[in-house]
Tab-separated table of C-alpha atoms and ligand atoms in Angstrom:
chain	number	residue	atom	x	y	z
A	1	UNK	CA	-18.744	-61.220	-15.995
A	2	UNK	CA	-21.821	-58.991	-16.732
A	3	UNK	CA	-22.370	-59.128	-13.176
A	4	UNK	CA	-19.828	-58.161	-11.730
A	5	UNK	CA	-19.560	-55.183	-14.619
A	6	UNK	CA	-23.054	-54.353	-12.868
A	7	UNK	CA	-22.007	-54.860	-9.490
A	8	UNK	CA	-19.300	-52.710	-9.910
A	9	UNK	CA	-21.375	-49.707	-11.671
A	10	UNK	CA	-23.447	-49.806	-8.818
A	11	UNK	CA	-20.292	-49.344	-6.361
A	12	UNK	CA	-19.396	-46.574	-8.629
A	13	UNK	CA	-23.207	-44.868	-9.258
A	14	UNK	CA	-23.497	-45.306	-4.620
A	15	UNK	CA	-19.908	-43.560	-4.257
A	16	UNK	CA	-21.214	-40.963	-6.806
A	17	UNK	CA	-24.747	-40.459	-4.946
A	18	UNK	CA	-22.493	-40.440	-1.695
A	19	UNK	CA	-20.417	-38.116	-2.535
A	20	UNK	CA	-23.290	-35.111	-3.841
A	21	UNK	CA	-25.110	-35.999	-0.311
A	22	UNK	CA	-22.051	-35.127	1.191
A	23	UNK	CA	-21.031	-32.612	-0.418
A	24	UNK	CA	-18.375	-29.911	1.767
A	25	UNK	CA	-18.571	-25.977	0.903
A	26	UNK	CA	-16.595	-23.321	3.048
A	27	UNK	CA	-18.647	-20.142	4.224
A	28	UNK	CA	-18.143	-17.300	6.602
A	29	UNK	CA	-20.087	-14.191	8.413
A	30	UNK	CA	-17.838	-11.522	7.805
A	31	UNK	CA	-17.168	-8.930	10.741
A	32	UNK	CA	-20.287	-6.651	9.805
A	33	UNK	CA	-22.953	-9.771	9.667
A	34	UNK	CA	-21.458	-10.740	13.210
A	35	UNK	CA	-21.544	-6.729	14.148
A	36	UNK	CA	-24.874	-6.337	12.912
A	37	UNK	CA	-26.418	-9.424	15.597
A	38	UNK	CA	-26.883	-11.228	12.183
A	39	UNK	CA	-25.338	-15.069	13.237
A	40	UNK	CA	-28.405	-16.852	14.247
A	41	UNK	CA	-30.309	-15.073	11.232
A	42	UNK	CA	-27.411	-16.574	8.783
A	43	UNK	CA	-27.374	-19.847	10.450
A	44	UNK	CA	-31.070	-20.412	10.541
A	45	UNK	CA	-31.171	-19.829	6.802
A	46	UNK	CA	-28.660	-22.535	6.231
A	47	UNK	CA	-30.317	-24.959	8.623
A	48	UNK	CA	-33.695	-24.545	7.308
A	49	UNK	CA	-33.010	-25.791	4.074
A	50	UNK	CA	-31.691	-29.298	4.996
A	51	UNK	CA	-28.168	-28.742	4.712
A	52	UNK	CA	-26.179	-29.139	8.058
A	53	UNK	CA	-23.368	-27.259	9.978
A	54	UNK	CA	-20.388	-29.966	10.024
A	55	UNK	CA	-17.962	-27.394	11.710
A	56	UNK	CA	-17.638	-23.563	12.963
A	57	UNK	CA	-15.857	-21.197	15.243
A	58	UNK	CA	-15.577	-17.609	15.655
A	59	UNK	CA	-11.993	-15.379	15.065
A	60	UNK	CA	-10.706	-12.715	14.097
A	61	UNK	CA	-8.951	-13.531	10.819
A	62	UNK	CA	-5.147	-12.480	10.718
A	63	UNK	CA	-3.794	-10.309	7.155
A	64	UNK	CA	-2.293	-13.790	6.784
A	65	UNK	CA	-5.409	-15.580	6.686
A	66	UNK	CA	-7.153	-13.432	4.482
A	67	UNK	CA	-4.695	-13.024	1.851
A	68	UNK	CA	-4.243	-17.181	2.291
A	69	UNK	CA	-8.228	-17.147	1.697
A	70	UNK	CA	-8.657	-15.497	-1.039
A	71	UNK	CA	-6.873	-16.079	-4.490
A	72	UNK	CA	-4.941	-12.438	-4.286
A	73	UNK	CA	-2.008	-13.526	-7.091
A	74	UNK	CA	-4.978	-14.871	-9.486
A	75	UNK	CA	-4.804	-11.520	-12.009
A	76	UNK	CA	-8.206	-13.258	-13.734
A	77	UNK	CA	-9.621	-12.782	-9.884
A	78	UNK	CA	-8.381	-9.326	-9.304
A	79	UNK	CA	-9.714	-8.176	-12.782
A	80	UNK	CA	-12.918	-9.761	-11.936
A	81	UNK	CA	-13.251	-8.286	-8.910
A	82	UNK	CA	-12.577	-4.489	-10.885
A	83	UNK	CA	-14.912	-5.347	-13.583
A	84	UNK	CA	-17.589	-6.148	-10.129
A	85	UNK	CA	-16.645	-2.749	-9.028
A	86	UNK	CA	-16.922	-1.145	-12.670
A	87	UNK	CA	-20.506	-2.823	-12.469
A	88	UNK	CA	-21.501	-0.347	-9.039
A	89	UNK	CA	-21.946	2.165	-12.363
A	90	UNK	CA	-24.804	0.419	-13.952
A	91	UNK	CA	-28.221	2.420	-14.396
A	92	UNK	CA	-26.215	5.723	-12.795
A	93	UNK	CA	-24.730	8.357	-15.596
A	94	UNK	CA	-21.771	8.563	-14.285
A	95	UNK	CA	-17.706	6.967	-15.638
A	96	UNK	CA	-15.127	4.775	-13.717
A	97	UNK	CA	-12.689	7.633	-14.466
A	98	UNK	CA	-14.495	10.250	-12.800
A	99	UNK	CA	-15.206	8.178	-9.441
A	100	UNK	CA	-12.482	6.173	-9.166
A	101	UNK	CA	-9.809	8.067	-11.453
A	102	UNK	CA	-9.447	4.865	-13.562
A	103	UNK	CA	-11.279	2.653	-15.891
A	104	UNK	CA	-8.675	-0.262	-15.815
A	105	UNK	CA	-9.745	-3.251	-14.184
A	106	UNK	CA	-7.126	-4.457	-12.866
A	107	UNK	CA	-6.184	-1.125	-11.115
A	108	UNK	CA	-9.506	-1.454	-9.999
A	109	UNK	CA	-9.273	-4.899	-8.820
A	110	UNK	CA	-6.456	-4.102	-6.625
A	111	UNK	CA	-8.474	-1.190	-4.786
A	112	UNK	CA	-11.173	-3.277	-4.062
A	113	UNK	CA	-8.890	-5.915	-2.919
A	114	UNK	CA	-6.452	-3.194	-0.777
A	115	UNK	CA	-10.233	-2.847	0.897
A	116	UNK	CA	-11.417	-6.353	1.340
A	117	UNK	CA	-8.094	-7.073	3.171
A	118	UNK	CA	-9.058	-4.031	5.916
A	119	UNK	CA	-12.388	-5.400	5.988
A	120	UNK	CA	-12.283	-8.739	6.607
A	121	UNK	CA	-9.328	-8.308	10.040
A	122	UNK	CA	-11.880	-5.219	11.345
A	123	UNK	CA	-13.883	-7.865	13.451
A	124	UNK	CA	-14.664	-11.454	14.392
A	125	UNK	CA	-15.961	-13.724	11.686
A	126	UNK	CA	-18.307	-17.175	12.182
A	127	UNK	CA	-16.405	-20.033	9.865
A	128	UNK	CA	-18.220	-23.094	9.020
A	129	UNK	CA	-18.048	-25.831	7.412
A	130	UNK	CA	-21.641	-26.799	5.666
A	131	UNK	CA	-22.295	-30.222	3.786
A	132	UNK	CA	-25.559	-31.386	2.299
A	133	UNK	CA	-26.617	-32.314	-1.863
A	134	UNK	CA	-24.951	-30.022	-3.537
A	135	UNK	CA	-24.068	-27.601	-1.038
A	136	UNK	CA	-21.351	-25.257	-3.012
A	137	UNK	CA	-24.216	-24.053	-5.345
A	138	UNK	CA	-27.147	-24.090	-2.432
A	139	UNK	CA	-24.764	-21.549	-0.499
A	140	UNK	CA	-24.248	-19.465	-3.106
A	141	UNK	CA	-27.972	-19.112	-4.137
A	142	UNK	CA	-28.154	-18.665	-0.542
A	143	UNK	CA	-25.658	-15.663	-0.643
A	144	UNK	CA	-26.610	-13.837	-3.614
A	145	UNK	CA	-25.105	-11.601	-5.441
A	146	UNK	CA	-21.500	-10.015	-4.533
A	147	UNK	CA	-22.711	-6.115	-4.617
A	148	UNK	CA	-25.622	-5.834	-2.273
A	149	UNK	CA	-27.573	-3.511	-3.858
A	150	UNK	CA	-27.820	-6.148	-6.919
A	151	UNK	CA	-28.363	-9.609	-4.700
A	152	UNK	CA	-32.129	-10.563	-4.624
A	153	UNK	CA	-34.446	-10.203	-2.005
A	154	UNK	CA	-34.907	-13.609	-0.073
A	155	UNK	CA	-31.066	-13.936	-0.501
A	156	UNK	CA	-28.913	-12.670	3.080
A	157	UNK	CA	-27.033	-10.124	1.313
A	158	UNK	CA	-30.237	-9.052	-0.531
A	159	UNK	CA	-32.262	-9.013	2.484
A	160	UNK	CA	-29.638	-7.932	5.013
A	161	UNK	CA	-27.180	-5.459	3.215
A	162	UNK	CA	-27.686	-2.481	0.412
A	163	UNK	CA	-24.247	-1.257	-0.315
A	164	UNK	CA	-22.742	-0.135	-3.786
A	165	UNK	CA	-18.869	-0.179	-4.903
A	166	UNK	CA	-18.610	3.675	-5.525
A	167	UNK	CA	-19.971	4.950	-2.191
A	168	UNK	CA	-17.859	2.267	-0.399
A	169	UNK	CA	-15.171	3.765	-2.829
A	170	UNK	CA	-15.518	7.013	-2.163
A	171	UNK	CA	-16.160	6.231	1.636
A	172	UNK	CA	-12.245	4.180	1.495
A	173	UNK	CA	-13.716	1.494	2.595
A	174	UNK	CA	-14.707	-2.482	1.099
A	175	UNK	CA	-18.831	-2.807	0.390
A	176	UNK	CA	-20.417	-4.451	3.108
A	177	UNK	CA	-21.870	-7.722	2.239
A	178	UNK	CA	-22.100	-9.767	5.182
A	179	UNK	CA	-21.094	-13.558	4.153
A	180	UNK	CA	-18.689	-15.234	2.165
A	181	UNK	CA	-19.399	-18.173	0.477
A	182	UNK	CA	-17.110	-20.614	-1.719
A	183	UNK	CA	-17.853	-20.243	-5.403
A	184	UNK	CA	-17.133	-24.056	-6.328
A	185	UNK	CA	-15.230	-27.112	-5.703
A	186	UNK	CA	-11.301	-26.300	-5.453
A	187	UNK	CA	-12.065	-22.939	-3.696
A	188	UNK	CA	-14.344	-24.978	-0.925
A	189	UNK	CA	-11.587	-27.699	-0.598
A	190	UNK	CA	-8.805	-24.599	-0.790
A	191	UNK	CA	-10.924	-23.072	1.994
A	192	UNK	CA	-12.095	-25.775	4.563
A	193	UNK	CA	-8.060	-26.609	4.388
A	194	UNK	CA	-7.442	-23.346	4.842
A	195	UNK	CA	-10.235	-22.215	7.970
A	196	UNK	CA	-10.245	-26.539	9.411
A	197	UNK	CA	-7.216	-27.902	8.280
A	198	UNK	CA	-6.588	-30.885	10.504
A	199	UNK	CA	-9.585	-29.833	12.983
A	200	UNK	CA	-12.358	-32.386	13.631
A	201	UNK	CA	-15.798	-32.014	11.268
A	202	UNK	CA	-18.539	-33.581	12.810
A	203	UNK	CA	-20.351	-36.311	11.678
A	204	UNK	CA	-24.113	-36.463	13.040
A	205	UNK	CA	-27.499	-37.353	11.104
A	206	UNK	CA	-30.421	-34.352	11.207
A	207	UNK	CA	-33.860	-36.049	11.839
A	208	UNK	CA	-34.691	-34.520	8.953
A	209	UNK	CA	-32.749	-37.103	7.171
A	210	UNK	CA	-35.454	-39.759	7.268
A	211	UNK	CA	-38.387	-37.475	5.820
A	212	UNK	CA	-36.205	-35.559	3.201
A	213	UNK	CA	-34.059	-38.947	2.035
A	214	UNK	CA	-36.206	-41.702	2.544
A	215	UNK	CA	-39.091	-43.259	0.552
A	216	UNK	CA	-41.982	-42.828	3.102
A	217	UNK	CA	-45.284	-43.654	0.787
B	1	UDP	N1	-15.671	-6.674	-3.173
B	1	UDP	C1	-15.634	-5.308	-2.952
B	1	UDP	N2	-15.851	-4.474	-4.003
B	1	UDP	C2	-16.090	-4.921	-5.242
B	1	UDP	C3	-16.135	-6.316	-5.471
B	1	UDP	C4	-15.921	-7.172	-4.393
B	1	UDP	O1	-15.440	-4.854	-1.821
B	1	UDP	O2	-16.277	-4.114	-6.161
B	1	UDP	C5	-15.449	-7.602	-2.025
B	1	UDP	C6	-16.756	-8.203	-1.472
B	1	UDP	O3	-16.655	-8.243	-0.060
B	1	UDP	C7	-16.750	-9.590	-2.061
B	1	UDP	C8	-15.265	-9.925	-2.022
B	1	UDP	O4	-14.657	-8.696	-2.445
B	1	UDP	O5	-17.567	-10.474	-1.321
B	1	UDP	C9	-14.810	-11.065	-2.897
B	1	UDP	O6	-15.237	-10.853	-4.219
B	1	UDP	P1	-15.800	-12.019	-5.147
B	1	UDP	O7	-15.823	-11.489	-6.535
B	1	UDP	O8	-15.060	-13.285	-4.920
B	1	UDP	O9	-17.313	-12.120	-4.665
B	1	UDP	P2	-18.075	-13.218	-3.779
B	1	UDP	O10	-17.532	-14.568	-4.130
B	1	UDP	O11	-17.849	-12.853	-2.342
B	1	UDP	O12	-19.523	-13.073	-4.179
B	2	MG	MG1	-15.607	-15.188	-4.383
């Protein structure tokens, strides 16, 4: 009895391990990273960390697709995304309601989002699929932060894009951050559904494998 209690923890414990070294996120080049020669540059950064490319392909994304893609009837989102736009303000003396005629969040949101939606059909993207430990999270880091002109250096937006929310504002256009990345689990599943549903994602080892995952001392 104790041993099969055992046994079957360690089914459960190698599913578990299984599952984080396989982990799937969603993640994109948006038109100006393709635009701006920036593909192999994005790729490379992905690659060189261990984590591996599973599936990709270039379009241009339809007003279908990118209102499908991102959660545009989630009012938490859209107020997130206004209070990211409020944040463009930080360190300048200046109020929402005197660059963008309104310090609601929500109206503010929606702007943003009228933007994003122009943005993102202005030019081919580069989808993929990427799957390593913990890949979501190891994506994101990889991003950095949403407004350029905050995301660290050694991140791609940080190192690749300086934008800010107002100019882009005032310029009637979305900031310019070059890649999209999922943000956790149900958006990556939402969005490899979404970009892959019922295409083929590889399944291939990296030589890599046997230096990074096995015991070699
Ligand atoms: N965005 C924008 N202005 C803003 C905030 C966001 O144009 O003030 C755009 C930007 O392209 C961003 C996207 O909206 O990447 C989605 O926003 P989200 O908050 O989900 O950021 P992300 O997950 O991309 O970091
Ligand atoms: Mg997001």
């Amino acid at each position: 009895m104790a041993k099969n209690t055992t046994k079957e923890y360690d089914a459960e414990l190698n599913k578990t391990i299984f599952d984080i070294k396989h982990q799937r996120t969603f993640c994109m080049i948006k038109p100006d990273g393709v635009m701006r020669g920036l593909v192999g540059e994005i790729i490379h950064r992905i690659e060189k960390t261990g984590l591996k490319v599973v599936a990709m392909k270039m379009l241009t994304p339809t007003e279908e697709m990118v209102k499908a893609h991102y959660p545009v009837n989630n009012e938490k989102w859209i107020v997130r995304l206004g209070s990211k736009a409020k944040s463009g303000l930080d360190g300048l003396s200046l109020s929402a309601k005197e660059v963008y005629g309104t310090d609601d969040e929500k109206a503010l949101g929606e702007n943003a989002l009228a933007g994003l939606i122009q943005y993102m059909q202005s030019g081919p993207v580069v989808a993929m699929v990427v799957e390593g430990i913990q890949s979501i999270d190891m994506v994101r880091k990889l991003a950095g932060a949403t407004l350029p002109f905050k995301a660290e250096m050694g991140t791609i937006r940080g190192d690749f894009s300086v934008d800010n929310p107002i100019v882009a504002n005032v310029e009637g256009r979305s900031i310019h951050n070059l890649f999209h990345a999922s943000e956790d689990t149900e958006e990556a599943e939402h969005e490899i559904k979404l970009w892959f549903g019922g295409e083929t994602i590889c399944d291939y080892s990296l030589g890599s494998d046997d230096i990074m995952y096995c015991k070699h001392y």
